[in-house]
XYZ file of N, CA and C in Angstrom:
381
model
N 0.852 -1.171 0.000
C 0.000 0.000 0.000
C 0.897 1.233 0.000
N 0.620 2.174 -0.870
C 1.441 3.391 -0.883
C 1.321 4.143 0.438
N 2.427 4.733 0.842
C 2.442 5.433 2.127
C 1.613 6.713 2.099
N 1.228 7.192 0.924
C 0.409 8.405 0.832
C -1.008 8.161 1.358
N -1.466 6.911 1.303
C -2.814 6.592 1.770
C -2.863 6.260 3.255
N -1.727 6.135 3.896
C -1.676 5.775 5.313
C -2.385 6.795 6.210
N -2.215 8.108 6.036
C -2.954 9.052 6.887
C -4.476 8.955 6.715
N -4.928 8.687 5.488
C -6.371 8.532 5.258
C -6.882 7.298 5.980
N -6.132 6.196 5.904
C -6.523 4.966 6.586
C -6.556 5.162 8.097
N -5.571 5.834 8.637
C -5.532 6.092 10.086
C -6.715 6.966 10.502
N -7.040 7.981 9.699
C -8.174 8.852 10.014
C -9.483 8.073 9.985
N -9.678 7.226 8.980
C -10.898 6.422 8.905
C -11.007 5.457 10.080
N -9.884 4.834 10.450
C -9.907 3.911 11.592
C -10.200 4.662 12.888
N -9.622 5.842 13.065
C -9.869 6.630 14.276
C -11.323 7.087 14.334
N -11.881 7.504 13.204
C -13.281 7.934 13.175
C -14.210 6.773 13.485
N -13.926 5.606 12.920
C -14.743 4.422 13.191
C -14.654 4.029 14.655
N -13.463 4.048 15.218
C -13.289 3.709 16.635
C -13.998 4.726 17.525
N -13.943 6.000 17.171
C -14.605 7.037 17.963
C -16.121 6.840 17.963
N -16.700 6.580 16.805
C -18.149 6.377 16.716
C -18.553 5.106 17.452
N -17.837 4.005 17.216
C -18.165 2.744 17.886
C -18.003 2.875 19.394
N -16.948 3.559 19.842
C -16.745 3.756 21.279
C -17.851 4.596 21.898
N -18.278 5.643 21.209
C -19.369 6.470 21.714
C -20.669 5.694 21.831
N -20.972 4.880 20.833
C -22.186 4.063 20.888
C -22.104 3.024 22.003
N -20.951 2.403 22.149
C -20.772 1.393 23.188
C -20.878 2.005 24.580
N -20.210 3.135 24.808
C -20.290 3.792 26.116
C -21.704 4.274 26.415
N -22.396 4.769 25.414
C -23.779 5.194 25.609
C -24.679 4.034 25.987
N -24.458 2.872 25.369
C -25.271 1.700 25.687
C -24.959 1.167 27.082
N -23.713 1.270 27.501
C -23.324 0.751 28.819
C -23.814 1.653 29.941
N -23.664 2.954 29.804
C -23.920 3.873 30.909
C -25.269 4.590 30.862
N -26.163 4.202 29.980
C -27.449 4.899 29.928
C -28.296 4.540 31.147
N -29.159 5.464 31.511
C -30.065 5.221 32.631
C -31.240 4.393 32.149
N -31.561 3.347 32.903
C -32.644 2.452 32.507
C -33.793 2.545 33.499
N -34.380 3.704 33.598
C -35.512 3.881 34.502
C -36.713 4.426 33.734
N -37.398 3.588 32.957
C -38.561 4.099 32.226
C -39.732 4.356 33.179
N -40.431 5.431 32.946
C -41.652 5.718 33.688
C -42.651 6.320 32.708
N -43.870 6.517 33.155
C -44.955 6.858 32.237
C -44.692 8.140 31.452
N -44.081 9.141 32.054
C -43.810 10.394 31.338
C -42.792 10.183 30.214
N -41.808 9.334 30.437
C -40.799 9.088 29.410
C -41.371 8.301 28.235
N -42.376 7.489 28.491
C -42.926 6.645 27.442
C -43.925 7.380 26.555
N -44.336 8.600 26.924
C -45.262 9.373 26.106
C -44.525 10.001 24.928
N -45.269 10.250 23.849
C -44.651 10.916 22.698
C -44.419 12.387 23.022
N -43.341 12.932 22.466
C -42.958 14.318 22.751
C -43.603 15.249 21.735
N -44.271 16.296 22.210
C -44.933 17.247 21.324
C -44.487 18.668 21.630
N -43.210 18.920 21.625
C -42.636 20.264 21.783
C -43.076 20.952 23.063
N -43.142 20.240 24.149
C -43.480 20.835 25.433
C -44.965 20.914 25.707
N -45.797 20.611 24.724
C -47.243 20.631 24.929
C -47.701 19.283 25.465
N -48.813 19.260 26.200
C -49.331 17.967 26.652
C -49.696 17.100 25.445
N -49.370 15.819 25.473
C -49.686 14.944 24.341
C -51.193 14.855 24.114
N -51.588 14.955 22.847
C -53.000 14.897 22.479
C -53.161 13.829 21.410
N -54.114 12.941 21.573
C -54.396 11.934 20.559
C -53.408 10.784 20.592
N -53.557 9.935 19.608
C -52.689 8.768 19.483
C -51.351 9.173 18.863
N -50.257 8.538 19.277
C -48.962 8.900 18.696
C -48.807 8.457 17.243
N -49.550 7.465 16.817
C -49.434 6.952 15.451
C -50.730 7.191 14.680
N -50.996 8.435 14.318
C -52.173 8.724 13.514
C -51.814 8.582 12.045
N -52.795 8.205 11.254
C -52.570 8.045 9.824
C -52.568 9.397 9.131
N -51.652 9.545 8.183
C -51.631 10.741 7.350
C -52.609 10.559 6.202
N -53.147 11.650 5.752
C -54.000 11.608 4.570
C -53.154 11.218 3.362
N -53.721 10.431 2.486
C -53.007 9.983 1.294
C -52.663 11.155 0.393
N -53.368 12.267 0.556
C -53.127 13.434 -0.296
C -51.712 13.974 -0.126
N -51.152 13.856 1.061
C -49.784 14.322 1.266
C -48.805 13.520 0.407
N -49.019 12.223 0.313
C -48.145 11.383 -0.495
C -48.348 11.660 -1.985
N -49.599 11.892 -2.387
C -49.880 12.199 -3.791
C -49.195 13.506 -4.188
N -49.298 14.511 -3.326
C -48.645 15.789 -3.615
C -47.131 15.602 -3.704
N -46.566 14.795 -2.826
C -45.118 14.554 -2.856
C -44.707 13.863 -4.155
N -45.476 12.865 -4.591
C -45.138 12.171 -5.834
C -45.275 13.093 -7.040
N -46.332 13.909 -7.057
C -46.493 14.854 -8.164
C -45.354 15.865 -8.188
N -44.935 16.309 -7.017
C -43.806 17.241 -6.956
C -42.556 16.609 -7.548
N -42.289 15.363 -7.199
C -41.089 14.693 -7.718
C -41.165 14.573 -9.237
N -42.335 14.184 -9.757
C -42.477 14.021 -11.206
C -42.234 15.341 -11.926
N -42.877 16.404 -11.467
C -42.735 17.680 -12.167
C -41.390 18.344 -11.875
N -40.766 18.003 -10.780
C -39.425 18.506 -10.510
C -38.408 17.841 -11.438
N -38.577 16.564 -11.684
C -37.696 15.863 -12.627
C -37.897 16.431 -14.029
N -39.143 16.786 -14.346
C -39.394 17.420 -15.644
C -38.588 18.710 -15.766
N -38.587 19.509 -14.725
C -37.821 20.758 -14.751
C -36.325 20.468 -14.879
N -35.866 19.393 -14.262
C -34.449 19.025 -14.368
C -34.096 18.622 -15.800
N -35.037 18.041 -16.528
C -34.791 17.704 -17.932
C -34.904 18.923 -18.840
N -35.744 19.874 -18.468
C -35.915 21.065 -19.296
C -34.705 21.991 -19.236
N -34.025 22.036 -18.125
C -32.910 22.973 -17.976
C -31.778 22.711 -18.977
N -31.261 21.481 -19.088
C -30.191 21.265 -20.077
C -30.670 21.512 -21.510
N -31.932 21.205 -21.774
C -32.475 21.460 -23.104
C -32.466 22.956 -23.402
N -32.862 23.764 -22.414
C -32.884 25.210 -22.614
C -31.476 25.764 -22.796
N -30.510 25.195 -22.098
C -29.129 25.668 -22.227
C -28.579 25.345 -23.617
N -28.901 24.164 -24.135
C -28.366 23.731 -25.429
C -29.341 23.986 -26.570
N -30.326 24.839 -26.370
C -31.382 25.033 -27.367
C -30.834 25.441 -28.732
N -29.851 26.304 -28.773
C -29.316 26.772 -30.052
C -28.547 25.717 -30.823
N -28.063 24.681 -30.161
C -27.205 23.680 -30.810
C -27.926 22.394 -31.202
N -29.139 22.181 -30.749
C -29.767 20.869 -30.956
C -30.621 20.790 -32.212
N -30.980 21.908 -32.783
C -31.729 21.908 -34.039
C -33.186 21.518 -33.856
N -33.829 21.234 -35.005
C -35.262 20.913 -34.983
C -35.551 19.565 -34.331
N -34.636 18.615 -34.482
C -34.845 17.290 -33.886
C -34.976 17.404 -32.364
N -34.085 18.133 -31.739
C -34.158 18.337 -30.292
C -35.366 19.153 -29.885
N -35.730 20.136 -30.714
C -36.904 20.958 -30.414
C -38.165 20.111 -30.395
N -38.374 19.310 -31.445
C -39.599 18.502 -31.503
C -39.580 17.380 -30.466
N -38.414 16.885 -30.143
C -38.334 15.898 -29.062
C -38.784 16.483 -27.736
N -38.386 17.714 -27.467
C -38.800 18.352 -26.216
C -40.269 18.747 -26.259
N -40.784 19.121 -27.424
C -42.220 19.415 -27.534
C -43.029 18.164 -27.206
N -42.606 17.020 -27.715
C -43.301 15.761 -27.406
C -43.198 15.450 -25.918
N -42.029 15.665 -25.339
C -41.851 15.438 -23.898
C -42.788 16.329 -23.088
N -42.876 17.605 -23.451
C -43.751 18.530 -22.723
C -45.211 18.137 -22.909
N -45.587 17.672 -24.102
C -46.966 17.216 -24.316
C -47.294 16.010 -23.439
N -46.365 15.080 -23.314
C -46.594 13.914 -22.450
C -46.757 14.354 -21.001
N -45.928 15.278 -20.553
C -46.056 15.797 -19.187
C -47.388 16.520 -19.022
N -47.800 17.291 -20.032
C -49.073 18.005 -19.959
C -50.245 17.029 -19.905
N -50.164 15.929 -20.637
C -51.222 14.912 -20.576
C -51.298 14.333 -19.161
N -50.149 14.085 -18.549
C -50.140 13.612 -17.161
C -50.729 14.633 -16.208
N -50.418 15.900 -16.433
C -50.972 16.977 -15.599
C -52.485 17.049 -15.756
N -52.985 16.953 -17.000
C -54.431 16.985 -17.238
C -55.105 15.777 -16.585
N -54.469 14.621 -16.655
C -55.023 13.425 -16.014
C -55.103 13.608 -14.500
N -54.038 14.144 -13.902
C -54.054 14.400 -12.458
C -55.163 15.374 -12.090
N -55.333 16.396 -12.891
C -56.369 17.392 -12.632
C -57.753 16.746 -12.729
N -57.967 15.926 -13.769
C -59.263 15.277 -13.965
C -59.574 14.302 -12.828
N -58.559 13.609 -12.325
C -58.776 12.629 -11.261
C -58.922 13.287 -9.892
N -58.704 14.590 -9.795
C -58.875 15.296 -8.533
C -57.649 15.286 -7.645
N -56.506 14.907 -8.186
C -55.287 14.868 -7.370
C -54.834 16.261 -6.980
N -55.228 17.266 -7.734
C -54.820 18.636 -7.446
C -55.861 19.388 -6.633
N -57.024 18.776 -6.406
C -58.090 19.404 -5.627
C -57.967 18.928 -4.190
N -57.559 19.802 -3.296
C -57.297 19.412 -1.919
C -58.562 19.002 -1.177
N -59.716 19.547 -1.564
C -60.955 19.263 -0.844
C -61.618 17.973 -1.298
N -61.244 17.457 -2.441
C -61.855 16.228 -2.941
C -61.408 15.049 -2.089
N -62.359 14.183 -1.765
C -62.054 12.993 -0.967
C -62.242 11.780 -1.861
N -61.188 11.006 -2.028
C -61.275 9.792 -2.836
C -61.978 8.698 -2.055
N -62.741 7.889 -2.763
C -63.412 6.770 -2.112
C -62.378 5.729 -1.708
N -62.598 5.122 -0.565
C -61.705 4.071 -0.109
C -60.538 4.561 0.720
N -60.410 5.858 0.927
C -59.329 6.350 1.778
C -59.903 6.847 3.077
N -59.135 6.694 4.106
C -59.563 7.157 5.417
C -58.798 8.421 5.743
N -59.527 9.474 6.006
C -58.881 10.730 6.364
C -58.463 10.647 7.817
N -57.204 10.988 8.109
C -56.737 10.870 9.481
C -56.258 12.104 9.983
């Protein structure tokens, strides 16, 4: 092994030993006195209200997935816009088709009510 990598190896070994030692010492010396107040869920200093494991509305997940899809679309549009002058008509029409496909998906989401926050889908439980 080249001697140039020796300081990196020593640093990695020291960091690993430090983390493992901290975890081990924490496990050995922690206080093991559970009581009812410690077992309650923490709500920023407020008295706990309701069940700790309430279900989220599915709409939050739908919004997150739609955000990811349209964010990826924006990530694809940026390089196209930067290289717009060099790609010619082939690249232009390819991006027009891509935008049309995204628009069809957007129209479908709108028609299905995914963008309407007040709409309640059948079969979901609001929590």
